[in-house]
Short mmCIF file of N, CA, C and O in Angstrom, two decimals:
data_model
loop_
_atom_site.label_atom_id
_atom_site.label_comp_id
_atom_site.label_asym_id
_atom_site.label_seq_id
_atom_site.Cartn_x
_atom_site.Cartn_y
_atom_site.Cartn_z
N MET A 183 63.19 -35.53 -44.45
CA MET A 183 61.57 -36.66 -44.43
C MET A 183 61.23 -36.86 -43.42
O MET A 183 61.98 -36.88 -42.29
N ALA A 184 59.98 -37.07 -42.95
CA ALA A 184 59.39 -37.41 -41.64
C ALA A 184 60.32 -39.31 -41.41
O ALA A 184 60.08 -39.71 -41.93
N THR A 185 60.41 -39.09 -40.15
CA THR A 185 60.73 -40.54 -40.04
C THR A 185 59.73 -41.54 -39.26
O THR A 185 58.33 -40.75 -39.47
N ARG A 186 59.69 -42.07 -38.94
CA ARG A 186 58.88 -43.41 -39.33
C ARG A 186 57.67 -42.95 -37.57
O ARG A 186 56.81 -42.43 -37.92
N GLN A 187 58.66 -42.41 -36.75
CA GLN A 187 57.81 -42.13 -35.48
C GLN A 187 57.64 -41.26 -35.80
O GLN A 187 55.86 -40.56 -35.68
N GLU A 188 57.54 -39.71 -36.06
CA GLU A 188 56.65 -38.64 -36.35
C GLU A 188 55.85 -39.23 -37.71
O GLU A 188 54.61 -38.21 -37.51
N LYS A 189 55.95 -40.01 -38.66
CA LYS A 189 54.58 -40.12 -39.04
C LYS A 189 53.60 -40.88 -38.78
O LYS A 189 52.38 -40.43 -39.18
N ASN A 190 54.13 -41.93 -37.23
CA ASN A 190 53.38 -42.53 -36.81
C ASN A 190 52.26 -41.04 -35.97
O ASN A 190 50.90 -41.97 -35.73
N LEU A 191 52.40 -40.38 -35.59
CA LEU A 191 52.61 -39.40 -34.80
C LEU A 191 51.20 -38.74 -36.05
O LEU A 191 50.46 -38.22 -35.28
N LEU A 192 51.66 -38.28 -36.59
CA LEU A 192 51.25 -37.65 -38.21
C LEU A 192 49.60 -37.85 -38.67
O LEU A 192 48.15 -37.50 -38.04
N ASN A 193 49.85 -39.20 -38.44
CA ASN A 193 48.99 -40.50 -39.41
C ASN A 193 48.30 -40.21 -38.03
O ASN A 193 46.61 -40.69 -37.74
N ASN A 194 47.93 -41.18 -36.17
CA ASN A 194 47.31 -41.28 -35.16
C ASN A 194 46.78 -39.15 -35.20
O ASN A 194 45.43 -39.43 -35.03
N SER A 195 47.14 -38.12 -36.05
CA SER A 195 47.20 -36.47 -35.42
C SER A 195 45.55 -36.87 -36.27
O SER A 195 44.67 -36.74 -35.37
N ILE A 196 45.99 -37.58 -37.65
CA ILE A 196 44.55 -37.43 -38.28
C ILE A 196 43.71 -38.24 -38.23
O ILE A 196 42.42 -37.47 -38.26
N GLU A 197 44.19 -39.27 -37.67
CA GLU A 197 42.50 -40.15 -37.36
C GLU A 197 41.75 -39.67 -35.61
O GLU A 197 41.18 -39.86 -36.53
N GLN A 198 42.97 -39.03 -35.00
CA GLN A 198 42.45 -38.37 -34.18
C GLN A 198 41.15 -37.40 -34.77
O GLN A 198 40.09 -36.69 -34.48
N ILE A 199 41.49 -36.93 -35.98
CA ILE A 199 40.88 -35.73 -36.40
C ILE A 199 39.64 -35.64 -37.30
O ILE A 199 38.18 -35.16 -37.39
N LYS A 200 39.83 -37.07 -38.04
CA LYS A 200 38.11 -37.86 -38.75
C LYS A 200 37.24 -38.19 -37.68
O LYS A 200 36.66 -37.64 -38.07
N SER A 201 37.36 -38.71 -36.67
CA SER A 201 36.85 -39.11 -35.43
C SER A 201 36.28 -37.88 -34.64
O SER A 201 35.66 -38.56 -33.76
N SER A 202 36.84 -36.52 -35.23
CA SER A 202 36.72 -35.37 -33.66
C SER A 202 34.96 -35.10 -33.66
O SER A 202 34.68 -34.79 -34.77
N ASN A 203 34.87 -34.51 -33.20
CA ASN A 203 33.60 -34.11 -32.48
C ASN A 203 33.21 -32.69 -32.66
O ASN A 203 31.40 -31.75 -32.56
N VAL A 204 34.41 -32.54 -32.44
CA VAL A 204 34.22 -30.39 -32.05
C VAL A 204 34.68 -29.65 -33.29
O VAL A 204 34.91 -28.63 -33.05
N LEU A 205 35.56 -31.09 -34.61
CA LEU A 205 35.56 -29.99 -35.91
C LEU A 205 34.59 -30.21 -36.47
O LEU A 205 33.75 -31.26 -36.96
N SER A 206 34.43 -29.07 -37.32
CA SER A 206 33.48 -29.36 -38.74
C SER A 206 33.98 -30.07 -39.48
O SER A 206 35.12 -30.36 -39.93
N PRO A 207 33.34 -30.51 -40.87
CA PRO A 207 33.51 -31.25 -42.15
C PRO A 207 34.87 -30.85 -42.40
O PRO A 207 35.48 -31.19 -42.91
N ARG A 208 34.63 -29.00 -43.05
CA ARG A 208 35.26 -27.98 -42.73
C ARG A 208 37.34 -28.38 -42.56
O ARG A 208 38.12 -28.66 -43.32
N ASP A 209 36.83 -28.22 -41.62
CA ASP A 209 38.08 -27.76 -40.33
C ASP A 209 39.00 -29.09 -41.15
O ASP A 209 40.57 -28.90 -40.41
N LYS A 210 38.48 -30.77 -40.46
CA LYS A 210 38.66 -31.79 -40.39
C LYS A 210 39.45 -31.65 -42.12
O LYS A 210 41.16 -32.74 -41.96
N GLN A 211 39.15 -30.90 -43.13
CA GLN A 211 40.40 -31.13 -44.03
C GLN A 211 40.86 -30.78 -44.32
O GLN A 211 42.26 -31.09 -45.16
N ILE A 212 40.60 -29.97 -43.94
CA ILE A 212 42.01 -28.41 -44.13
C ILE A 212 42.25 -29.10 -43.18
O ILE A 212 44.11 -29.26 -43.60
N LEU A 213 42.31 -29.18 -42.02
CA LEU A 213 44.05 -29.70 -41.39
C LEU A 213 44.30 -31.81 -41.45
O LEU A 213 45.47 -32.18 -41.40
N THR A 214 43.70 -32.00 -42.46
CA THR A 214 44.20 -34.26 -42.37
C THR A 214 44.82 -33.41 -43.85
O THR A 214 46.38 -34.16 -43.89
N ASP A 215 44.77 -32.68 -44.49
CA ASP A 215 44.99 -32.55 -45.45
C ASP A 215 46.74 -31.00 -45.45
O ASP A 215 47.55 -31.81 -45.89
N ALA A 216 46.32 -31.27 -44.44
CA ALA A 216 47.64 -29.67 -44.17
C ALA A 216 49.11 -30.57 -42.61
O ALA A 216 50.22 -30.84 -43.91
N LEU A 217 48.69 -31.76 -42.54
CA LEU A 217 49.47 -32.50 -41.55
C LEU A 217 49.92 -33.74 -42.96
O LEU A 217 50.78 -33.83 -42.91
N ASP A 218 48.87 -34.01 -43.65
CA ASP A 218 49.28 -34.68 -44.50
C ASP A 218 50.80 -34.29 -45.72
O ASP A 218 51.49 -35.32 -46.25
N ARG A 219 50.65 -32.89 -46.48
CA ARG A 219 51.25 -32.56 -47.19
C ARG A 219 52.91 -32.51 -45.84
O ARG A 219 53.82 -32.62 -46.52
N LEU A 220 52.66 -32.15 -44.24
CA LEU A 220 54.08 -32.34 -43.85
C LEU A 220 54.40 -33.70 -43.53
O LEU A 220 55.59 -33.68 -43.92
N SER A 221 53.78 -34.73 -43.59
CA SER A 221 54.21 -35.89 -43.18
C SER A 221 55.20 -36.23 -44.42
O SER A 221 55.74 -36.69 -44.92
N LYS A 222 55.10 -35.98 -46.16
CA LYS A 222 55.55 -36.10 -47.40
C LYS A 222 56.20 -35.10 -47.25
O LYS A 222 57.72 -35.70 -48.73
N SER A 223 57.03 -34.03 -46.54
CA SER A 223 57.56 -32.93 -46.50
C SER A 223 59.10 -33.43 -46.53
O SER A 223 58.94 -34.39 -45.89
N LYS A 224 60.39 -33.03 -47.23
CA LYS A 224 61.86 -33.09 -46.73
C LYS A 224 61.70 -32.69 -45.80
O LYS A 224 63.02 -32.63 -44.70
N VAL A 225 61.25 -31.00 -44.79
CA VAL A 225 61.91 -30.58 -44.20
C VAL A 225 60.36 -31.19 -42.55
O VAL A 225 58.87 -30.56 -42.70
N THR A 226 60.83 -31.18 -41.54
CA THR A 226 59.97 -31.25 -40.53
C THR A 226 60.52 -30.81 -39.75
O THR A 226 59.42 -31.10 -38.59
N SER A 227 61.31 -29.65 -39.29
CA SER A 227 61.44 -28.87 -38.31
C SER A 227 62.03 -27.69 -38.88
O SER A 227 62.57 -27.48 -39.99
N ARG A 228 61.69 -26.61 -37.93
CA ARG A 228 62.53 -26.00 -38.43
C ARG A 228 62.91 -24.60 -36.73
O ARG A 228 62.21 -24.91 -35.66
N SER A 229 63.70 -24.42 -37.12
CA SER A 229 64.70 -23.56 -35.91
C SER A 229 63.91 -22.45 -35.60
O SER A 229 64.06 -21.64 -36.40
N ASN A 230 63.97 -21.99 -34.70
CA ASN A 230 62.33 -20.64 -34.07
C ASN A 230 63.72 -19.48 -33.88
O ASN A 230 62.97 -18.34 -33.53
N SER A 231 65.17 -19.39 -34.32
CA SER A 231 66.18 -17.93 -33.85
C SER A 231 66.31 -17.84 -35.44
O SER A 231 65.94 -18.37 -36.93
N ARG A 232 65.87 -16.40 -35.12
CA ARG A 232 65.81 -15.73 -36.42
C ARG A 232 67.34 -14.38 -35.86
O ARG A 232 67.09 -14.21 -34.71
N ASP A 233 68.20 -13.52 -36.77
CA ASP A 233 68.55 -12.80 -36.83
C ASP A 233 67.53 -11.60 -35.78
O ASP A 233 68.69 -11.01 -34.77
N GLU A 234 66.85 -10.89 -36.11
CA GLU A 234 66.35 -10.12 -35.70
C GLU A 234 65.39 -9.92 -34.60
O GLU A 234 64.69 -9.76 -33.82
N CYS A 235 65.16 -10.99 -34.41
CA CYS A 235 64.39 -12.13 -33.54
C CYS A 235 64.98 -11.79 -31.47
O CYS A 235 66.55 -11.83 -31.78
N PRO A 236 64.39 -11.97 -31.18
CA PRO A 236 65.35 -11.94 -29.39
C PRO A 236 65.59 -13.16 -29.17
O PRO A 236 65.21 -13.87 -29.78
N GLU A 237 66.93 -13.68 -28.53
CA GLU A 237 67.52 -15.38 -27.97
C GLU A 237 66.49 -15.98 -27.63
O GLU A 237 66.48 -16.87 -27.84
N ASP A 238 65.52 -15.42 -27.26
CA ASP A 238 65.15 -15.38 -26.04
C ASP A 238 62.99 -15.60 -25.77
O ASP A 238 63.68 -14.16 -26.81
N CYS A 239 62.00 -16.25 -25.86
CA CYS A 239 60.71 -15.34 -26.65
C CYS A 239 60.75 -14.74 -25.23
O CYS A 239 59.76 -14.27 -24.95
N SER A 240 61.04 -14.57 -24.04
CA SER A 240 60.63 -13.88 -22.48
C SER A 240 59.94 -12.25 -23.07
O SER A 240 59.24 -11.64 -22.12
N SER A 241 60.65 -11.49 -24.39
CA SER A 241 60.26 -10.73 -24.69
C SER A 241 58.81 -11.04 -25.37
O SER A 241 57.55 -9.58 -25.67
N SER A 242 58.21 -11.81 -25.27
CA SER A 242 57.12 -11.67 -25.90
C SER A 242 55.87 -12.55 -25.06
O SER A 242 54.72 -12.34 -25.25
N CYS A 243 56.53 -12.03 -23.56
CA CYS A 243 55.07 -12.36 -22.78
C CYS A 243 54.38 -11.09 -22.95
O CYS A 243 54.72 -10.41 -22.93
N PRO A 244 52.52 -11.48 -22.21
CA PRO A 244 52.55 -12.92 -22.58
C PRO A 244 51.74 -13.66 -23.91
O PRO A 244 52.06 -12.43 -24.03
N TYR A 245 52.14 -14.91 -23.08
CA TYR A 245 51.27 -15.56 -24.85
C TYR A 245 51.07 -16.71 -24.45
O TYR A 245 51.50 -17.25 -23.33
N TYR A 246 49.88 -17.06 -24.48
CA TYR A 246 49.73 -18.80 -24.48
C TYR A 246 50.23 -19.79 -26.16
O TYR A 246 50.82 -19.28 -26.99
N VAL A 247 50.56 -20.38 -24.90
CA VAL A 247 51.93 -21.30 -26.20
C VAL A 247 50.99 -22.38 -27.96
O VAL A 247 50.35 -22.56 -26.83
N GLY A 248 51.31 -21.86 -28.90
CA GLY A 248 49.74 -22.40 -29.84
C GLY A 248 49.06 -21.45 -29.68
O GLY A 248 48.71 -21.86 -31.45
N ASP A 249 49.20 -20.39 -29.48
CA ASP A 249 47.62 -19.79 -30.26
C ASP A 249 49.00 -18.10 -31.02
O ASP A 249 48.93 -17.14 -30.57
N VAL A 250 48.93 -19.66 -31.97
CA VAL A 250 50.02 -18.22 -32.78
C VAL A 250 49.52 -17.18 -33.71
O VAL A 250 50.33 -15.57 -33.21
N THR A 251 48.53 -16.42 -33.53
CA THR A 251 47.47 -15.21 -34.06
C THR A 251 47.77 -14.83 -33.04
O THR A 251 47.09 -14.01 -33.01
N GLY A 252 47.47 -14.68 -31.64
CA GLY A 252 47.84 -14.54 -30.92
C GLY A 252 46.05 -13.81 -30.26
O GLY A 252 46.15 -12.86 -29.47
N ASP A 253 45.09 -14.38 -30.85
CA ASP A 253 43.52 -13.96 -30.95
C ASP A 253 42.79 -14.19 -29.63
O ASP A 253 41.71 -13.86 -28.41
N GLY A 254 43.70 -15.15 -29.32
CA GLY A 254 43.45 -16.07 -27.72
C GLY A 254 42.61 -17.13 -28.08
O GLY A 254 42.26 -18.08 -26.20
N VAL A 255 42.07 -18.02 -28.88
CA VAL A 255 42.02 -18.93 -29.11
C VAL A 255 43.20 -19.84 -29.79
O VAL A 255 43.57 -19.68 -30.77
N VAL A 256 43.39 -20.89 -29.33
CA VAL A 256 44.09 -22.55 -30.07
C VAL A 256 43.00 -22.65 -30.88
O VAL A 256 42.42 -23.66 -30.59
N ASP A 257 43.20 -22.28 -32.41
CA ASP A 257 42.32 -23.38 -33.17
C ASP A 257 42.96 -23.98 -34.85
O ASP A 257 44.21 -23.80 -35.12
N VAL A 258 42.13 -24.11 -35.63
CA VAL A 258 42.53 -24.96 -37.23
C VAL A 258 43.43 -24.08 -37.41
O VAL A 258 44.45 -24.46 -38.47
N THR A 259 43.81 -22.47 -37.77
CA THR A 259 44.39 -21.77 -38.34
C THR A 259 45.62 -21.45 -37.67
O THR A 259 47.17 -21.51 -38.03
N ASP A 260 46.15 -21.78 -36.23
CA ASP A 260 47.19 -21.14 -35.45
C ASP A 260 47.74 -23.18 -36.14
O ASP A 260 48.91 -22.84 -36.48
N ILE A 261 47.25 -23.90 -36.11
CA ILE A 261 47.63 -24.97 -36.86
C ILE A 261 48.38 -24.95 -38.41
O ILE A 261 49.67 -25.37 -38.31
N VAL A 262 47.58 -24.42 -39.59
CA VAL A 262 48.31 -24.28 -40.26
C VAL A 262 49.10 -23.29 -40.47
O VAL A 262 50.10 -23.38 -41.53
N ASN A 263 49.41 -22.39 -40.14
CA ASN A 263 50.53 -21.51 -39.80
C ASN A 263 51.70 -21.99 -39.09
O ASN A 263 52.87 -22.15 -39.28
N ILE A 264 51.63 -23.04 -38.39
CA ILE A 264 52.76 -23.66 -38.24
C ILE A 264 53.43 -24.16 -39.12
O ILE A 264 54.04 -25.07 -38.74
N ILE A 265 52.16 -25.15 -39.20
CA ILE A 265 53.20 -25.63 -40.56
C ILE A 265 53.38 -25.51 -41.92
O ILE A 265 53.89 -25.39 -41.59
N GLN A 266 52.64 -24.42 -41.66
CA GLN A 266 53.18 -23.37 -42.96
C GLN A 266 54.44 -22.95 -42.14
O GLN A 266 55.35 -22.66 -43.10
N HIS A 267 55.05 -21.95 -41.39
CA HIS A 267 56.06 -22.30 -40.69
C HIS A 267 56.86 -22.83 -40.77
O HIS A 267 57.90 -22.69 -41.02
N ILE A 268 56.55 -24.14 -40.61
CA ILE A 268 58.06 -26.12 -40.77
C ILE A 268 57.97 -25.66 -41.83
O ILE A 268 59.44 -25.73 -42.81
N LEU A 269 56.78 -25.60 -43.54
CA LEU A 269 57.25 -26.24 -44.78
C LEU A 269 57.77 -24.81 -45.39
O LEU A 269 59.37 -24.64 -46.19
N GLY A 270 58.19 -23.51 -44.55
CA GLY A 270 58.43 -22.70 -45.07
C GLY A 270 58.13 -21.75 -45.37
O GLY A 270 59.19 -20.38 -46.74
N SER A 271 56.72 -21.48 -45.59
CA SER A 271 55.71 -21.29 -47.37
C SER A 271 54.80 -20.09 -46.19
O SER A 271 54.09 -19.44 -47.20
N ASN A 272 55.30 -19.25 -45.02
CA ASN A 272 54.75 -18.23 -44.70
C ASN A 272 55.70 -17.80 -43.88
O ASN A 272 56.83 -18.21 -43.35
N ASN A 273 55.76 -16.32 -43.31
CA ASN A 273 56.68 -15.39 -43.02
C ASN A 273 56.06 -15.08 -41.82
O ASN A 273 55.43 -13.55 -41.64
N LEU A 274 56.08 -15.45 -40.37
CA LEU A 274 55.83 -14.99 -39.14
C LEU A 274 56.86 -14.49 -38.81
O LEU A 274 58.12 -13.71 -38.80
N SER A 275 56.23 -12.66 -37.48
CA SER A 275 56.52 -12.71 -36.95
C SER A 275 57.74 -13.49 -35.38
O SER A 275 56.73 -13.84 -35.89
N CYS A 276 58.17 -12.43 -34.91
CA CYS A 276 59.24 -13.52 -33.50
C CYS A 276 58.30 -13.42 -32.59
O CYS A 276 58.15 -14.58 -32.60
N ASP A 277 57.28 -11.93 -32.51
CA ASP A 277 56.16 -12.95 -31.26
C ASP A 277 55.46 -14.37 -32.00
O ASP A 277 55.13 -15.74 -30.80
N GLU A 278 55.19 -15.03 -33.11
CA GLU A 278 54.26 -16.18 -33.51
C GLU A 278 54.53 -16.86 -33.56
O GLU A 278 54.65 -17.84 -33.06
N ILE A 279 56.27 -17.01 -33.88
CA ILE A 279 57.44 -17.86 -33.83
C ILE A 279 57.23 -18.80 -32.56
O ILE A 279 57.55 -19.62 -32.57
N CYS A 280 57.85 -18.08 -31.37
CA CYS A 280 57.55 -18.66 -29.85
C CYS A 280 56.59 -18.36 -29.66
O CYS A 280 56.08 -19.82 -29.15
N ARG A 281 55.05 -18.72 -30.59
CA ARG A 281 53.78 -19.38 -29.94
C ARG A 281 54.05 -20.63 -30.86
O ARG A 281 53.17 -21.76 -30.41
N THR A 282 54.18 -20.78 -31.73
CA THR A 282 54.61 -22.10 -32.42
C THR A 282 55.32 -23.25 -31.39
O THR A 282 54.95 -24.48 -31.99
N ASP A 283 56.29 -23.22 -30.08
CA ASP A 283 56.19 -23.33 -29.60
C ASP A 283 56.27 -24.80 -28.77
O ASP A 283 56.47 -24.19 -27.79
N TYR A 284 56.31 -25.18 -28.99
CA TYR A 284 55.51 -26.34 -27.23
C TYR A 284 55.49 -26.74 -26.69
O TYR A 284 55.30 -25.84 -25.35
N THR A 285 56.55 -27.10 -26.98
CA THR A 285 57.60 -27.79 -26.49
C THR A 285 59.06 -26.80 -25.61
O THR A 285 59.60 -27.12 -24.88
N LEU A 286 58.81 -25.53 -26.52
CA LEU A 286 59.75 -24.60 -25.46
C LEU A 286 61.32 -24.58 -25.87
O LEU A 286 61.89 -24.76 -25.23
N ASP A 287 61.43 -25.46 -27.04
CA ASP A 287 62.74 -26.33 -27.55
C ASP A 287 63.73 -25.46 -28.37
O ASP A 287 64.76 -25.95 -28.64
N GLY A 288 63.32 -24.59 -28.31
CA GLY A 288 63.91 -23.58 -29.51
C GLY A 288 63.52 -23.89 -30.52
O GLY A 288 64.31 -23.35 -32.14
N LEU A 289 62.58 -24.97 -31.30
CA LEU A 289 62.50 -25.68 -33.06
C LEU A 289 60.99 -26.00 -32.95
O LEU A 289 60.29 -26.29 -31.50
N THR A 290 60.79 -25.69 -34.14
CA THR A 290 58.87 -26.16 -34.07
C THR A 290 58.78 -27.31 -35.13
O THR A 290 60.36 -27.15 -36.28
N ASN A 291 58.60 -27.89 -34.84
CA ASN A 291 59.25 -29.47 -35.39
C ASN A 291 57.31 -29.87 -35.46
O ASN A 291 56.36 -29.65 -35.13
N ILE A 292 57.17 -30.96 -35.92
CA ILE A 292 55.96 -32.05 -35.71
C ILE A 292 55.63 -32.06 -34.50
O ILE A 292 54.09 -32.63 -34.10
N THR A 293 56.25 -32.76 -33.06
CA THR A 293 55.87 -32.90 -32.08
C THR A 293 55.19 -31.81 -32.07
O THR A 293 54.06 -31.78 -31.21
N ASP A 294 55.70 -30.82 -31.99
CA ASP A 294 54.30 -29.38 -31.46
C ASP A 294 53.48 -29.04 -31.86
O ASP A 294 52.50 -28.86 -31.34
N VAL A 295 53.14 -29.86 -33.54
CA VAL A 295 52.16 -29.92 -34.05
C VAL A 295 51.33 -31.01 -33.80
O VAL A 295 49.94 -29.77 -33.57
N VAL A 296 51.31 -31.79 -33.44
CA VAL A 296 50.48 -32.97 -32.96
C VAL A 296 50.19 -32.22 -30.96
O VAL A 296 48.91 -32.93 -31.11
N ASN A 297 50.80 -31.74 -30.60
CA ASN A 297 49.96 -31.45 -28.64
C ASN A 297 49.26 -30.23 -29.55
O ASN A 297 48.56 -30.69 -28.73
N VAL A 298 49.14 -29.50 -30.49
CA VAL A 298 48.86 -28.06 -31.28
C VAL A 298 47.29 -28.89 -30.92
O VAL A 298 46.60 -28.56 -30.76
N VAL A 299 47.73 -29.95 -31.87
CA VAL A 299 46.11 -30.22 -32.36
C VAL A 299 45.60 -30.85 -31.32
O VAL A 299 44.99 -30.81 -31.34
N GLY A 300 46.47 -31.46 -29.70
CA GLY A 300 45.44 -32.05 -28.92
C GLY A 300 45.43 -30.90 -28.78
O GLY A 300 43.39 -30.95 -27.88
N ILE A 301 45.63 -30.12 -28.07
CA ILE A 301 44.66 -29.07 -27.22
C ILE A 301 43.47 -28.31 -28.78
O ILE A 301 42.39 -28.07 -27.16
N VAL A 302 43.40 -28.95 -29.88
CA VAL A 302 42.34 -27.88 -30.76
C VAL A 302 41.09 -28.91 -30.45
O VAL A 302 39.63 -29.01 -30.80
N LEU A 303 41.88 -30.49 -30.43
CA LEU A 303 40.97 -31.39 -29.89
C LEU A 303 40.21 -31.49 -28.05
O LEU A 303 39.09 -32.21 -28.03
N GLY A 304 41.15 -30.96 -27.82
CA GLY A 304 40.63 -30.68 -26.26
C GLY A 304 41.74 -31.90 -25.10
O GLY A 304 40.80 -31.81 -24.04
N ASN A 305 42.58 -33.17 -25.25
CA ASN A 305 43.19 -33.51 -25.19
C ASN A 305 44.22 -33.30 -24.66
O ASN A 305 45.16 -34.29 -23.22
N ASN A 306 44.53 -32.22 -25.06
CA ASN A 306 46.22 -31.16 -24.15
C ASN A 306 45.26 -29.35 -24.36
O ASN A 306 44.51 -28.73 -24.59
N GLU A 307 45.75 -28.47 -22.91
CA GLU A 307 46.17 -27.44 -23.23
C GLU A 307 46.61 -27.00 -23.73
O GLU A 307 48.26 -27.51 -23.46
N THR A 308 46.89 -25.09 -23.03
CA THR A 308 47.51 -24.26 -24.28
C THR A 308 48.33 -24.32 -22.81
O THR A 308 47.30 -24.11 -21.59
N PHE A 309 49.40 -23.13 -22.24
CA PHE A 309 49.65 -22.84 -21.30
C PHE A 309 50.90 -21.33 -22.07
O PHE A 309 51.18 -21.25 -22.48
N ILE A 310 50.45 -21.08 -20.03
CA ILE A 310 51.47 -19.32 -20.47
C ILE A 310 52.77 -20.00 -19.65
O ILE A 310 53.56 -21.16 -19.14
N PRO A 311 54.79 -19.92 -20.31
CA PRO A 311 55.46 -20.58 -20.33
C PRO A 311 56.22 -19.98 -19.15
O PRO A 311 55.55 -18.72 -19.02
N GLU A 312 56.44 -21.07 -18.15
CA GLU A 312 57.45 -20.50 -17.22
C GLU A 312 57.46 -18.46 -16.94
O GLU A 312 57.76 -18.81 -15.85
N PHE A 313 58.66 -18.70 -17.99
CA PHE A 313 59.68 -17.28 -18.20
C PHE A 313 58.37 -16.67 -17.58
O PHE A 313 59.24 -15.45 -17.54
N CYS A 314 57.23 -16.79 -18.51
CA CYS A 314 56.67 -15.53 -18.23
C CYS A 314 56.40 -15.77 -16.87
O CYS A 314 56.02 -13.54 -16.75
N THR A 315 55.20 -16.30 -16.33
CA THR A 315 54.93 -16.15 -15.51
C THR A 315 55.95 -15.98 -13.50
O THR A 315 56.22 -14.95 -13.09
N GLU A 316 57.46 -16.32 -14.17
CA GLU A 316 59.12 -15.53 -13.91
C GLU A 316 59.30 -14.44 -13.60
O GLU A 316 59.63 -13.90 -12.30
N VAL A 317 58.66 -13.20 -15.08
CA VAL A 317 59.83 -11.75 -14.99
C VAL A 317 57.47 -11.07 -14.82
O VAL A 317 57.62 -10.34 -14.41
N GLY A 318 56.17 -11.95 -14.14
CA GLY A 318 54.97 -11.55 -13.04
C GLY A 318 54.48 -11.22 -14.34
O GLY A 318 54.04 -10.31 -14.48
N VAL A 319 54.36 -11.83 -16.13
CA VAL A 319 53.15 -11.19 -17.19
C VAL A 319 52.98 -12.07 -16.83
O VAL A 319 53.32 -13.81 -17.20
N ILE A 320 51.79 -12.25 -16.92
CA ILE A 320 50.56 -13.41 -17.09
C ILE A 320 49.26 -12.32 -17.88
O ILE A 320 49.25 -11.67 -17.64
N PRO A 321 48.78 -13.41 -19.34
CA PRO A 321 48.05 -12.90 -19.83
C PRO A 321 46.78 -12.23 -18.41
O PRO A 321 46.14 -12.86 -18.18
N GLY A 322 45.91 -10.81 -19.15
CA GLY A 322 45.43 -10.99 -19.12
C GLY A 322 44.63 -9.78 -17.77
O GLY A 322 44.14 -9.41 -16.54
N CYS A 323 45.87 -9.98 -16.82
CA CYS A 323 46.51 -8.81 -15.72
C CYS A 323 46.21 -7.26 -16.30
O CYS A 323 47.85 -7.57 -17.20
N THR A 324 46.24 -6.99 -14.95
CA THR A 324 46.93 -5.54 -15.51
C THR A 324 47.86 -5.03 -14.52
O THR A 324 48.53 -3.45 -14.65
N ASP A 325 47.87 -5.74 -13.07
CA ASP A 325 48.43 -5.03 -12.52
C ASP A 325 50.45 -5.23 -12.57
O ASP A 325 51.42 -5.89 -13.23
#
C-alpha cells in the first residue's frame, strides 16, 4: 500500500495534471485514472532485476530515462507503461525496464512515476544516464 508520503506525491501529480495546459482532456483522464489505480494498489514498487536481464543497464545504452517505448519522446504512453510495470500488468523488455527507473536505483516506484510525469508536464528533463556517457554512447551520435 502506498505510504502517506507516496499518496501525497501522487495527489500532487494528479493536481498538476488536471491544471496542465500541455495535455489533452483525454490524456489528463488516462493519467489521473492510472495514478489513482497506483495509489490504491498494494504494490508501489518493483525490482528491475530479472534473471534474463543484465545486472546493470549499461548494455541498454544509449537511452533517455523515462522514454520506456524508446521512440525519442517521453509521453503519456511511457507513464502508463511504468505504472503497469509496477502493478505487474505488462511484460517489458530488459531495455524498457531500464528506461522506467528515473532515479537509477534499481527499483521502479512512485518516485519514478512522479518524476516522469514531471517530464511530460515540462517540470523535469529526461537525461542520459551518466554510465552511458562514460562508455561513450550518446543517443544520436554515430561516431
